[in-house]
Coordinates of C-alpha atoms in Angstrom, one line a residue:
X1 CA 107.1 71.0 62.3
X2 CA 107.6 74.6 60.6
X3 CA 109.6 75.7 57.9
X4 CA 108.5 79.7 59.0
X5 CA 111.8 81.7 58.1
X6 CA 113.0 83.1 61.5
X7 CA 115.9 86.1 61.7
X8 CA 118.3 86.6 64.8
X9 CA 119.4 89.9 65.8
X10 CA 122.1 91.1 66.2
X11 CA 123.6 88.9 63.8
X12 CA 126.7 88.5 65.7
X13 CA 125.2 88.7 69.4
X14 CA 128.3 89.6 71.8
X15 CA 129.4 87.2 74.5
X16 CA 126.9 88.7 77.4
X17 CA 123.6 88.0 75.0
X18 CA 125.1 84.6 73.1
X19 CA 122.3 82.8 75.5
X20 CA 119.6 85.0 73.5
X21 CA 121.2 83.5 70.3
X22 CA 121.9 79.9 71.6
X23 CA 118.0 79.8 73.2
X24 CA 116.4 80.6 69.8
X25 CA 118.6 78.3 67.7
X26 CA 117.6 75.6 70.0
X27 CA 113.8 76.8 69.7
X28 CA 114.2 76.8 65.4
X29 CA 115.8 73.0 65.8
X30 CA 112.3 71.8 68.0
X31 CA 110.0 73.2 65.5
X32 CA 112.2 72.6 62.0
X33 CA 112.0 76.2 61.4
X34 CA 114.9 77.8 59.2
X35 CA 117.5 80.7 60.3
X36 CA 117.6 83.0 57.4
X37 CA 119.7 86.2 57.0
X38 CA 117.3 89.6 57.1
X39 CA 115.7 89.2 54.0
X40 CA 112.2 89.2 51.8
X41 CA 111.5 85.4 53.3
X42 CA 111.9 86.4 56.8
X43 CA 108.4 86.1 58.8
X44 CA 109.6 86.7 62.2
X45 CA 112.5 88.7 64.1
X46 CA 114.2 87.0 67.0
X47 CA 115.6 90.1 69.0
X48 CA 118.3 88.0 71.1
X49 CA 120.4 90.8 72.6
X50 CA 121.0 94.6 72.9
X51 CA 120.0 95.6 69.5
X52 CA 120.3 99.0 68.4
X53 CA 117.1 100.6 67.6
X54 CA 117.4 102.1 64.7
X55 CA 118.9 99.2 63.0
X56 CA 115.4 97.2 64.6
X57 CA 113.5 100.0 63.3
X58 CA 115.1 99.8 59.5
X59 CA 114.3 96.1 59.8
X60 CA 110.9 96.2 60.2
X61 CA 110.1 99.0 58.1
X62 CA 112.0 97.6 54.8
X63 CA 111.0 93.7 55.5
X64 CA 107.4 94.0 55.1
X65 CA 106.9 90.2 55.7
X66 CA 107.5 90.3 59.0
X67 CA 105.0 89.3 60.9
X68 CA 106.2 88.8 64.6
X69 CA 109.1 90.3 66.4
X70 CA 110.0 89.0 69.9
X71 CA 111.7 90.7 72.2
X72 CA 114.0 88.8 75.2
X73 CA 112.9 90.7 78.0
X74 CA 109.9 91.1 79.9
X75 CA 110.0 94.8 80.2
X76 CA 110.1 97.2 77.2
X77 CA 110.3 100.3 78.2
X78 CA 113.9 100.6 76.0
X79 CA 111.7 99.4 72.4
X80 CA 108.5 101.8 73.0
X81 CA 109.8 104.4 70.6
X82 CA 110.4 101.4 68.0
X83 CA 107.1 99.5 68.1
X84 CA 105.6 102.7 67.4
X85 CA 107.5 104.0 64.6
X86 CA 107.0 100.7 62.8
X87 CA 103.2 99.6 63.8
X88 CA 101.3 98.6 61.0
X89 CA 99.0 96.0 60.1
X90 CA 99.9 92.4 60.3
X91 CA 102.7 93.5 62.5
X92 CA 103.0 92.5 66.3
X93 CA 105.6 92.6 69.0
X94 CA 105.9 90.0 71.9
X95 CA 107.7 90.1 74.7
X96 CA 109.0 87.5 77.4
X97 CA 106.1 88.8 80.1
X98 CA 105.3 85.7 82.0
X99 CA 108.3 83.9 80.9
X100 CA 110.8 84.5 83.5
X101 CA 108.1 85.3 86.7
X102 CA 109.1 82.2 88.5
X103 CA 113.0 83.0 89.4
X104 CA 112.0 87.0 89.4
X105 CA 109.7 86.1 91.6
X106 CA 111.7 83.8 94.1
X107 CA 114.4 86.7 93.7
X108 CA 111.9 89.2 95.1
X109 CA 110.9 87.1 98.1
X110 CA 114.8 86.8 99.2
X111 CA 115.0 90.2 99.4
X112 CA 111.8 90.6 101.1
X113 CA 113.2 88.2 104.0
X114 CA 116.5 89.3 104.0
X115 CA 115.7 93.1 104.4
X116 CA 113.1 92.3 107.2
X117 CA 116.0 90.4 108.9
X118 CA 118.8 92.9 107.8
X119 CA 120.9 90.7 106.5
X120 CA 123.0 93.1 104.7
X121 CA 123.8 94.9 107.9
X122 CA 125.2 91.3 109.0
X123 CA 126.5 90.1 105.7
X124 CA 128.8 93.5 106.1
X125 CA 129.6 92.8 109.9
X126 CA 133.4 91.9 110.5
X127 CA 132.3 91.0 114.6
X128 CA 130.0 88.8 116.2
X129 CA 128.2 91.6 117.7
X130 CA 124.9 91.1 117.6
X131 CA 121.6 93.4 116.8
X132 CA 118.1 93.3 117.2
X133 CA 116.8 94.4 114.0
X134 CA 114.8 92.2 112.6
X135 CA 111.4 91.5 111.8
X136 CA 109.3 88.6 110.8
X137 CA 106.9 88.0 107.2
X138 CA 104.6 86.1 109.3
X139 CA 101.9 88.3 110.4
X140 CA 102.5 91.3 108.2
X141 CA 101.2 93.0 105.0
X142 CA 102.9 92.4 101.3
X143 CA 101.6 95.1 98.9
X144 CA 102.5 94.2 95.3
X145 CA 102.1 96.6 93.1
X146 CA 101.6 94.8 89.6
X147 CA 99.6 92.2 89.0
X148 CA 101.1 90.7 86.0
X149 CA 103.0 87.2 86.1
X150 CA 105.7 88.4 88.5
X151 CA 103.3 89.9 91.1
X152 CA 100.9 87.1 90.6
X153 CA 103.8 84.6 91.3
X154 CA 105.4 86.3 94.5
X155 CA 101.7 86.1 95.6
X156 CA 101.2 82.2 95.0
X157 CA 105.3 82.0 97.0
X158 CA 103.9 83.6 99.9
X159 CA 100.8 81.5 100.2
X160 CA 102.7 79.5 103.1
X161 CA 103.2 82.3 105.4
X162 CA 100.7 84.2 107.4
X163 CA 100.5 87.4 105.4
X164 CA 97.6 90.0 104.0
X165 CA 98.8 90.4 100.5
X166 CA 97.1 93.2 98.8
X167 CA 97.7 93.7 94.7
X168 CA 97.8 97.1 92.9
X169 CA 96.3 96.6 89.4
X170 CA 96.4 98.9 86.5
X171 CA 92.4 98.5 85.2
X172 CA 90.3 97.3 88.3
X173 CA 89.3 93.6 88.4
X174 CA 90.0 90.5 91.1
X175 CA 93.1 89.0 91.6
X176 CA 92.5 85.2 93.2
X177 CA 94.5 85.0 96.4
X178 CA 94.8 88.8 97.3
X179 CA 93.3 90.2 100.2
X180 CA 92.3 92.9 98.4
X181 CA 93.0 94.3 95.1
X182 CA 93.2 98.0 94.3
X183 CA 93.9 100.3 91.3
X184 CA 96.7 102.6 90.7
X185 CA 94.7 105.8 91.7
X186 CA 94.0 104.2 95.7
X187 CA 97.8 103.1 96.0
X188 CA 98.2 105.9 99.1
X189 CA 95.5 104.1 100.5
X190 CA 96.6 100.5 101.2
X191 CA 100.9 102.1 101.4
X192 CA 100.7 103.3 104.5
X193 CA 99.6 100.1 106.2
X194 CA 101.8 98.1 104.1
X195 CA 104.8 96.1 106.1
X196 CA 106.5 95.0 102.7
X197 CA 105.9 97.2 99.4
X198 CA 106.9 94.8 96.4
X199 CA 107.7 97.1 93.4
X200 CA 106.5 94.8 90.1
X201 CA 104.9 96.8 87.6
X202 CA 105.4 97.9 84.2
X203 CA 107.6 101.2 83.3
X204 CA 105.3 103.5 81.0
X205 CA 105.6 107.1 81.0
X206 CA 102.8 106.9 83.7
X207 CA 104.9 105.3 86.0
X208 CA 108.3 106.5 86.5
X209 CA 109.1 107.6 89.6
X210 CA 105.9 105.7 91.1
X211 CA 107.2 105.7 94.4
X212 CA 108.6 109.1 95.7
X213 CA 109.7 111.5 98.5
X214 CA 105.8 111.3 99.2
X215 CA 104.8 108.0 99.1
X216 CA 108.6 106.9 100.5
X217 CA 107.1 109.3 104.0
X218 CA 103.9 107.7 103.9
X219 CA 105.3 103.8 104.2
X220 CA 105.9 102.8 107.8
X221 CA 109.1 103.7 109.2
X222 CA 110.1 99.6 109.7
X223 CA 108.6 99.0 106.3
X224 CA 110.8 97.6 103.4
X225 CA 110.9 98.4 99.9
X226 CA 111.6 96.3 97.1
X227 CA 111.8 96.4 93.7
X228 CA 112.5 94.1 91.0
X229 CA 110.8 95.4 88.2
X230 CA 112.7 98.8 87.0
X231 CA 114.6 101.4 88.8
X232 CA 113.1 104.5 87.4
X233 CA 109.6 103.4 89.1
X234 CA 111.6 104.6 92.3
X235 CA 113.2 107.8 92.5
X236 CA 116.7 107.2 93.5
X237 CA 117.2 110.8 95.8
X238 CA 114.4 110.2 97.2
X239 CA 115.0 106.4 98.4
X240 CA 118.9 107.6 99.4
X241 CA 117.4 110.4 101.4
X242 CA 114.1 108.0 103.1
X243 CA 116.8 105.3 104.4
X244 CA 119.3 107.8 105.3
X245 CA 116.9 109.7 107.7
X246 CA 115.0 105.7 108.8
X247 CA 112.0 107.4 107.1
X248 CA 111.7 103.5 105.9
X249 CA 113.5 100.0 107.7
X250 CA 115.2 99.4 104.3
X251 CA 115.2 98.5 100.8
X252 CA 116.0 95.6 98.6
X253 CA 117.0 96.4 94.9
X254 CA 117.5 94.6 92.2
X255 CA 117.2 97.1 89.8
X256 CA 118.3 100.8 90.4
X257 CA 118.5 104.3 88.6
X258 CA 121.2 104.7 86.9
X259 CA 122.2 101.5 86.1
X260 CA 124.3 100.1 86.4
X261 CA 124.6 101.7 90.0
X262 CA 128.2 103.9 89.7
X263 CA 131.1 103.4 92.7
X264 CA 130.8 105.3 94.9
X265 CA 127.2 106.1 94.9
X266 CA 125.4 106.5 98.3
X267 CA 123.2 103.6 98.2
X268 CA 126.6 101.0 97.7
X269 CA 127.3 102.2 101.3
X270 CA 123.9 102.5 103.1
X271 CA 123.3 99.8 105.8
X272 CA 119.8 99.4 104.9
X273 CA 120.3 98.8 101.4
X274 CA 120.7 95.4 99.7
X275 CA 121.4 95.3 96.2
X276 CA 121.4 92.8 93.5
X277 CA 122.6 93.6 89.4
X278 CA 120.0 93.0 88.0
X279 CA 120.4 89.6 88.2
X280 CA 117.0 88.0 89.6
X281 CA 117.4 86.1 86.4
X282 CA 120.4 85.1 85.7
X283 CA 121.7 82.7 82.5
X284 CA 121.4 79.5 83.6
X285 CA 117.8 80.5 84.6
X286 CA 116.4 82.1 81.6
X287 CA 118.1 80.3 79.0
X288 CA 115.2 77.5 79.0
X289 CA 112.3 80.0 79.9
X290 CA 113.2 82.3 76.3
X291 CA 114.2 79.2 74.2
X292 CA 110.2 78.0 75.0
X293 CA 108.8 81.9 74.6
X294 CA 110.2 81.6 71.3
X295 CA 109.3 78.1 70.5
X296 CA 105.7 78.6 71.2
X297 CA 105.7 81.9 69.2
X298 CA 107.4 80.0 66.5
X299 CA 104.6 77.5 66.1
X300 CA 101.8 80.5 67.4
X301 CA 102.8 81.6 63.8
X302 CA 103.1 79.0 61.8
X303 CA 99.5 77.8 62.6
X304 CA 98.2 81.1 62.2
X305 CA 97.2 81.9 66.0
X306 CA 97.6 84.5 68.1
X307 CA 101.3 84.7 69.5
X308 CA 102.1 84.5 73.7
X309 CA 103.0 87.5 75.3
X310 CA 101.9 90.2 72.5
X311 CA 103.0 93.6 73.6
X312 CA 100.2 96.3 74.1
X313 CA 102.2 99.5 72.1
X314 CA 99.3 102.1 73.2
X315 CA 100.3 100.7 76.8
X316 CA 103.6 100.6 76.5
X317 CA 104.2 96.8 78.1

């Protein structure tokens, strides 16, 4: 047991990010640490919500004691500007990478199934007529692209079925399980034979709009893409225009640019398209998987070790 001073922001989380709050304060009780108010005593920043940033940014630079701050989600593309502005010694951000791979990863391997079957041409079918679109994971080629604890996950789900999975990796080195494993500058290689492309990498500068007009003509025209990672890695005109023309069998989306998605925009009405909120995580899910990211980073601290899920700032995830 702990009696490290631990601050939740925002201070008054709304309703959609009270499970941010209620996850930490359930994480202090385990470990006997104390919920202070911002202050000279507080060692470590809970973020538990949308923050804004410049308020994050004033907290960190006038609270020199702080010595952790973690972040709720697993992507943080939306604190980059922060953790740079405020880096100093003694100081480190962590994240939830890892935390929540498990239901992101089941999340992506629906979609994968249900866009090879076109389900969401049926789920929109007032008839019985039937349609032979359709094609079977057994026998084909994943490509995951991100190797991190989502990709790694979706690869250890699709051990059951007959598939090549190959794994697109920022820095080159061996992923167990993959067929092969490629870095970023050889994706065109390994895309073009790819029956499922699995979008799971980080968002850095380096990586937005990943997958374009180009690479979008290169995939098979009964390939599916997916992507549950961040919507600028796709480019939205592009993907509209690729399932539009069957340049591509379809996509599944959990996460699009914009976002959230506007009514009206073409993708709500294209038949190959299946589309999720954001929601491969939902509540119920994550609750447990933060409250034990920030228990362990509680205790990481207290004891003077190195903290899970540390953020790499030069890297940007």
């Amino acid at each position: 047991m702990t009696d490290l001073a631990v601050t939740i922001l925002p201070a008054a989380a709304p309703e959609a990010a009270a499970w941010g709050a209620a996850s930490a304060r359930r994480a202090l009780a385990e470990t006997g640490a104390r919920e202070v108010e911002l202050g000279d005593e507080t060692r470590m920043i809970v973020v538990a919500g949308r923050v804004d940033q410049a308020e994050l940014r004033r907290a960190v630079d006038e609270h020199p004691g702080v010595a952790v701050v973690q972040l709720p989600s697993a992507g943080v593309d939306a604190y980059v500007e922060t953790m740079r502005a405020t880096r100093r010694d003694g100081l480190v951000f962590t994240s939830a990478k890892g935390a929540y791979s498990a239901p992101v990863a089941e999340h992506a391997l629906a979609l994968t199934l249900a866009t090879l079957r076109s389900l969401q041409i049926r789920a929109r079918a007032s008839s019985w007529e039937q349609t032979q679109r359709g094609i079977s994971l057994n026998g084909g080629h994943v490509l995951i692209i991100g190797a991190g604890g989502i990709g790694t996950e979706l690869l250890r789900l699709l051990q059951p079925f007959d598939v090549e999975v190959s794994m697109v990796v920022r820095t080159a080195r061996e992923v167990e399980g993959a067929a092969r494993t490629v870095t970023t500058d050889r994706l065109d290689e390994v895309l073009p034979d790819a029956d499922v492309v699995v979008v799971a990498a980080a968002l850095t500068e380096g990586t937005t709009s990943l997958i374009g007009a180009e690479r979008l003509a290169a995939m098979k025209d009964t390939a599916v893409l997916v992507n549950i990672a961040r919507g600028p890695l796709v480019d939205t005109d592009a993907l509209v225009a690729a399932l539009a023309e069957g340049t591509i069998g379809g996509a599944g989306l959990d996460v699009v640019d914009p976002e959230p998605l506007p009514d009206g925009h073409p993708l709500w009405n294209e038949p190959r398209a299946l589309i999720t909120p954001h929601q491969a995580n939902t509540d119920v899910m994550t609750e447990p998987l933060f409250q034990e990211r920030v228990r362990a980073n509680i205790e990481a601290l207290a004891a003077a070790k190195e903290p899970v899920g540390v953020v790499d700032v030069d890297a940007g995830y």
